[in-house]
mmCIF file of N, CA and C in Angstrom:
data_model
loop_
_atom_site.group_PDB
_atom_site.id
_atom_site.type_symbol
_atom_site.label_atom_id
_atom_site.label_comp_id
_atom_site.label_asym_id
_atom_site.label_seq_id
_atom_site.Cartn_x
_atom_site.Cartn_y
_atom_site.Cartn_z
ATOM 1 N N ILE A 1 0.835 -1.183 -0.001
ATOM 2 C CA ILE A 1 -0.013 0.003 0.016
ATOM 3 C C ILE A 1 0.901 1.257 0.004
ATOM 4 N N TYR A 2 0.585 2.170 -0.867
ATOM 5 C CA TYR A 2 1.419 3.364 -1.034
ATOM 6 C C TYR A 2 0.664 4.689 -0.863
ATOM 7 N N SER A 3 1.385 5.658 -0.368
ATOM 8 C CA SER A 3 0.834 7.021 -0.209
ATOM 9 C C SER A 3 1.068 7.742 -1.547
ATOM 10 N N VAL A 4 0.463 8.937 -1.712
ATOM 11 C CA VAL A 4 0.680 9.698 -2.930
ATOM 12 C C VAL A 4 2.165 9.937 -3.203
ATOM 13 N N SER A 5 2.957 10.218 -2.261
ATOM 14 C CA SER A 5 4.355 10.534 -2.492
ATOM 15 C C SER A 5 5.137 9.309 -2.935
ATOM 16 N N GLN A 6 4.634 8.071 -2.786
ATOM 17 C CA GLN A 6 5.278 6.847 -3.193
ATOM 18 C C GLN A 6 4.852 6.293 -4.481
ATOM 19 N N LEU A 7 3.820 6.867 -5.121
ATOM 20 C CA LEU A 7 3.272 6.329 -6.326
ATOM 21 C C LEU A 7 4.247 6.403 -7.505
ATOM 22 N N LYS A 8 4.135 5.332 -8.334
ATOM 23 C CA LYS A 8 4.883 5.261 -9.586
ATOM 24 C C LYS A 8 3.925 5.034 -10.713
ATOM 25 N N VAL A 9 4.304 5.443 -11.922
ATOM 26 C CA VAL A 9 3.449 5.270 -13.075
ATOM 27 C C VAL A 9 3.042 3.816 -13.216
ATOM 28 N N GLY A 10 1.774 3.630 -13.363
ATOM 29 C CA GLY A 10 1.235 2.266 -13.529
ATOM 30 C C GLY A 10 0.546 1.708 -12.305
ATOM 31 N N ASP A 11 0.696 2.417 -11.135
ATOM 32 C CA ASP A 11 0.076 1.943 -9.907
ATOM 33 C C ASP A 11 -1.404 2.159 -10.018
ATOM 34 N N LEU A 12 -2.170 1.246 -9.408
ATOM 35 C CA LEU A 12 -3.626 1.431 -9.256
ATOM 36 C C LEU A 12 -3.843 2.366 -8.088
ATOM 37 N N VAL A 13 -4.702 3.354 -8.243
ATOM 38 C CA VAL A 13 -5.006 4.264 -7.136
ATOM 39 C C VAL A 13 -6.514 4.244 -6.833
ATOM 40 N N PHE A 14 -6.827 4.214 -5.565
ATOM 41 C CA PHE A 14 -8.187 4.019 -5.078
ATOM 42 C C PHE A 14 -8.668 5.277 -4.363
ATOM 43 N N PHE A 15 -9.925 5.635 -4.648
ATOM 44 C CA PHE A 15 -10.517 6.855 -4.082
ATOM 45 C C PHE A 15 -11.812 6.517 -3.384
ATOM 46 N N PHE A 16 -12.193 7.416 -2.424
ATOM 47 C CA PHE A 16 -13.404 7.321 -1.666
ATOM 48 C C PHE A 16 -13.282 6.204 -0.578
ATOM 49 N N ASN A 17 -13.944 6.428 0.543
ATOM 50 C CA ASN A 17 -13.864 5.562 1.670
ATOM 51 C C ASN A 17 -14.277 4.113 1.350
ATOM 52 N N ASP A 18 -15.260 3.985 0.458
ATOM 53 C CA ASP A 18 -15.711 2.632 0.033
ATOM 54 C C ASP A 18 -14.951 2.082 -1.139
ATOM 55 N N LEU A 19 -13.893 2.808 -1.585
ATOM 56 C CA LEU A 19 -13.037 2.379 -2.695
ATOM 57 C C LEU A 19 -13.786 2.148 -4.023
ATOM 58 N N HIS A 20 -14.861 2.883 -4.251
ATOM 59 C CA HIS A 20 -15.655 2.640 -5.407
ATOM 60 C C HIS A 20 -15.084 3.234 -6.725
ATOM 61 N N HIS A 21 -13.926 3.906 -6.626
ATOM 62 C CA HIS A 21 -13.320 4.439 -7.844
ATOM 63 C C HIS A 21 -11.863 4.042 -7.870
ATOM 64 N N VAL A 22 -11.439 3.492 -8.994
ATOM 65 C CA VAL A 22 -10.067 3.065 -9.215
ATOM 66 C C VAL A 22 -9.533 3.700 -10.494
ATOM 67 N N ALA A 23 -8.317 4.111 -10.501
ATOM 68 C CA ALA A 23 -7.712 4.768 -11.651
ATOM 69 C C ALA A 23 -6.287 4.222 -11.799
ATOM 70 N N LEU A 24 -5.672 4.571 -12.884
ATOM 71 C CA LEU A 24 -4.275 4.140 -13.151
ATOM 72 C C LEU A 24 -3.417 5.439 -13.067
ATOM 73 N N TYR A 25 -2.363 5.368 -12.168
ATOM 74 C CA TYR A 25 -1.532 6.557 -11.985
ATOM 75 C C TYR A 25 -0.643 6.780 -13.214
ATOM 76 N N ALA A 26 -0.672 8.008 -13.685
ATOM 77 C CA ALA A 26 0.085 8.365 -14.914
ATOM 78 C C ALA A 26 1.300 9.289 -14.639
ATOM 79 N N GLY A 27 1.576 9.581 -13.357
ATOM 80 C CA GLY A 27 2.649 10.431 -13.011
ATOM 81 C C GLY A 27 2.235 11.900 -12.838
ATOM 82 N N ASN A 28 3.059 12.628 -12.155
ATOM 83 C CA ASN A 28 2.801 14.079 -11.971
ATOM 84 C C ASN A 28 1.384 14.377 -11.427
ATOM 85 N N ASN A 29 0.984 13.562 -10.420
ATOM 86 C CA ASN A 29 -0.347 13.739 -9.763
ATOM 87 C C ASN A 29 -1.508 13.624 -10.763
ATOM 88 N N THR A 30 -1.320 12.853 -11.846
ATOM 89 C CA THR A 30 -2.351 12.653 -12.862
ATOM 90 C C THR A 30 -2.674 11.188 -12.939
ATOM 91 N N VAL A 31 -3.997 10.900 -13.235
ATOM 92 C CA VAL A 31 -4.478 9.509 -13.430
ATOM 93 C C VAL A 31 -5.133 9.412 -14.766
ATOM 94 N N ILE A 32 -5.288 8.178 -15.215
ATOM 95 C CA ILE A 32 -6.126 7.848 -16.379
ATOM 96 C C ILE A 32 -7.330 7.133 -15.815
ATOM 97 N N HIS A 33 -8.505 7.616 -16.154
ATOM 98 C CA HIS A 33 -9.740 6.983 -15.598
ATOM 99 C C HIS A 33 -10.972 7.401 -16.418
ATOM 100 N N ALA A 34 -12.058 6.688 -16.153
ATOM 101 C CA ALA A 34 -13.368 7.105 -16.655
ATOM 102 C C ALA A 34 -14.086 7.671 -15.488
ATOM 103 N N PRO A 35 -14.443 8.952 -15.491
ATOM 104 C CA PRO A 35 -15.053 9.569 -14.347
ATOM 105 C C PRO A 35 -16.380 8.917 -13.896
ATOM 106 N N ARG A 36 -17.146 8.426 -14.901
ATOM 107 C CA ARG A 36 -18.350 7.718 -14.596
ATOM 108 C C ARG A 36 -18.672 6.715 -15.728
ATOM 109 N N THR A 37 -19.574 5.840 -15.441
ATOM 110 C CA THR A 37 -20.036 4.890 -16.460
ATOM 111 C C THR A 37 -20.525 5.661 -17.712
ATOM 112 N N GLY A 38 -20.020 5.247 -18.840
ATOM 113 C CA GLY A 38 -20.453 5.815 -20.118
ATOM 114 C C GLY A 38 -19.668 7.002 -20.555
ATOM 115 N N THR A 39 -18.695 7.479 -19.787
ATOM 116 C CA THR A 39 -17.876 8.629 -20.182
ATOM 117 C C THR A 39 -16.577 8.129 -20.832
ATOM 118 N N VAL A 40 -15.918 9.005 -21.505
ATOM 119 C CA VAL A 40 -14.661 8.694 -22.189
ATOM 120 C C VAL A 40 -13.488 8.633 -21.158
ATOM 121 N N VAL A 41 -12.654 7.640 -21.333
ATOM 122 C CA VAL A 41 -11.452 7.546 -20.481
ATOM 123 C C VAL A 41 -10.569 8.709 -20.782
ATOM 124 N N ARG A 42 -10.033 9.365 -19.702
ATOM 125 C CA ARG A 42 -9.233 10.534 -19.911
ATOM 126 C C ARG A 42 -8.161 10.712 -18.813
ATOM 127 N N TYR A 43 -7.215 11.553 -19.095
ATOM 128 C CA TYR A 43 -6.234 12.021 -18.103
ATOM 129 C C TYR A 43 -6.863 13.081 -17.213
ATOM 130 N N GLU A 44 -6.575 13.044 -15.917
ATOM 131 C CA GLU A 44 -7.113 14.046 -15.040
ATOM 132 C C GLU A 44 -6.246 14.170 -13.797
ATOM 133 N N SER A 45 -6.162 15.373 -13.254
ATOM 134 C CA SER A 45 -5.464 15.606 -12.004
ATOM 135 C C SER A 45 -6.138 14.844 -10.896
ATOM 136 N N MET A 46 -5.355 14.288 -9.991
ATOM 137 C CA MET A 46 -5.934 13.595 -8.844
ATOM 138 C C MET A 46 -6.669 14.571 -7.953
ATOM 139 N N ASP A 47 -6.346 15.844 -8.032
ATOM 140 C CA ASP A 47 -7.056 16.871 -7.240
ATOM 141 C C ASP A 47 -8.420 17.113 -7.662
ATOM 142 N N THR A 48 -8.849 16.690 -8.852
ATOM 143 C CA THR A 48 -10.183 16.992 -9.338
ATOM 144 C C THR A 48 -11.099 15.702 -9.391
ATOM 145 N N ILE A 49 -10.666 14.646 -8.801
ATOM 146 C CA ILE A 49 -11.447 13.438 -8.778
ATOM 147 C C ILE A 49 -12.769 13.593 -8.070
ATOM 148 N N GLY A 50 -12.797 14.394 -7.000
ATOM 149 C CA GLY A 50 -14.048 14.633 -6.291
ATOM 150 C C GLY A 50 -14.204 13.809 -5.022
ATOM 151 N N GLY A 51 -13.196 13.001 -4.745
ATOM 152 C CA GLY A 51 -13.249 12.263 -3.439
ATOM 153 C C GLY A 51 -11.846 12.034 -2.969
ATOM 154 N N PRO A 52 -11.687 11.599 -1.780
ATOM 155 C CA PRO A 52 -10.365 11.484 -1.185
ATOM 156 C C PRO A 52 -9.602 10.289 -1.763
ATOM 157 N N PHE A 53 -8.264 10.547 -1.974
ATOM 158 C CA PHE A 53 -7.336 9.474 -2.304
ATOM 159 C C PHE A 53 -7.201 8.607 -1.095
ATOM 160 N N MET A 54 -7.298 7.315 -1.224
ATOM 161 C CA MET A 54 -7.194 6.353 -0.076
ATOM 162 C C MET A 54 -5.774 5.745 -0.057
ATOM 163 N N PHE A 55 -5.390 5.111 -1.161
ATOM 164 C CA PHE A 55 -4.066 4.435 -1.264
ATOM 165 C C PHE A 55 -3.806 4.021 -2.695
ATOM 166 N N GLY A 56 -2.572 3.618 -2.965
ATOM 167 C CA GLY A 56 -2.200 3.084 -4.234
ATOM 168 C C GLY A 56 -1.606 1.667 -3.994
ATOM 169 N N VAL A 57 -1.698 0.882 -5.060
ATOM 170 C CA VAL A 57 -1.052 -0.485 -5.020
ATOM 171 C C VAL A 57 -0.320 -0.693 -6.306
ATOM 172 N N ARG A 58 0.700 -1.532 -6.216
ATOM 173 C CA ARG A 58 1.545 -1.861 -7.362
ATOM 174 C C ARG A 58 1.307 -3.343 -7.648
ATOM 175 N N VAL A 59 0.975 -3.684 -8.896
ATOM 176 C CA VAL A 59 0.729 -5.047 -9.229
ATOM 177 C C VAL A 59 1.644 -5.487 -10.323
#
């Protein structure tokens, strides 16, 4: 389990207390994700996800 400062490109990052949102870390505080069902996958700052970052994992 990793904190924001320990993340590396390719890590899975989990948001919200119930972990209902997962994204792929792209570096520089940016993730690749689909904000909601039916939307286009895009790069976005982790600061604009809308919920708290919980942790990252490396697989």
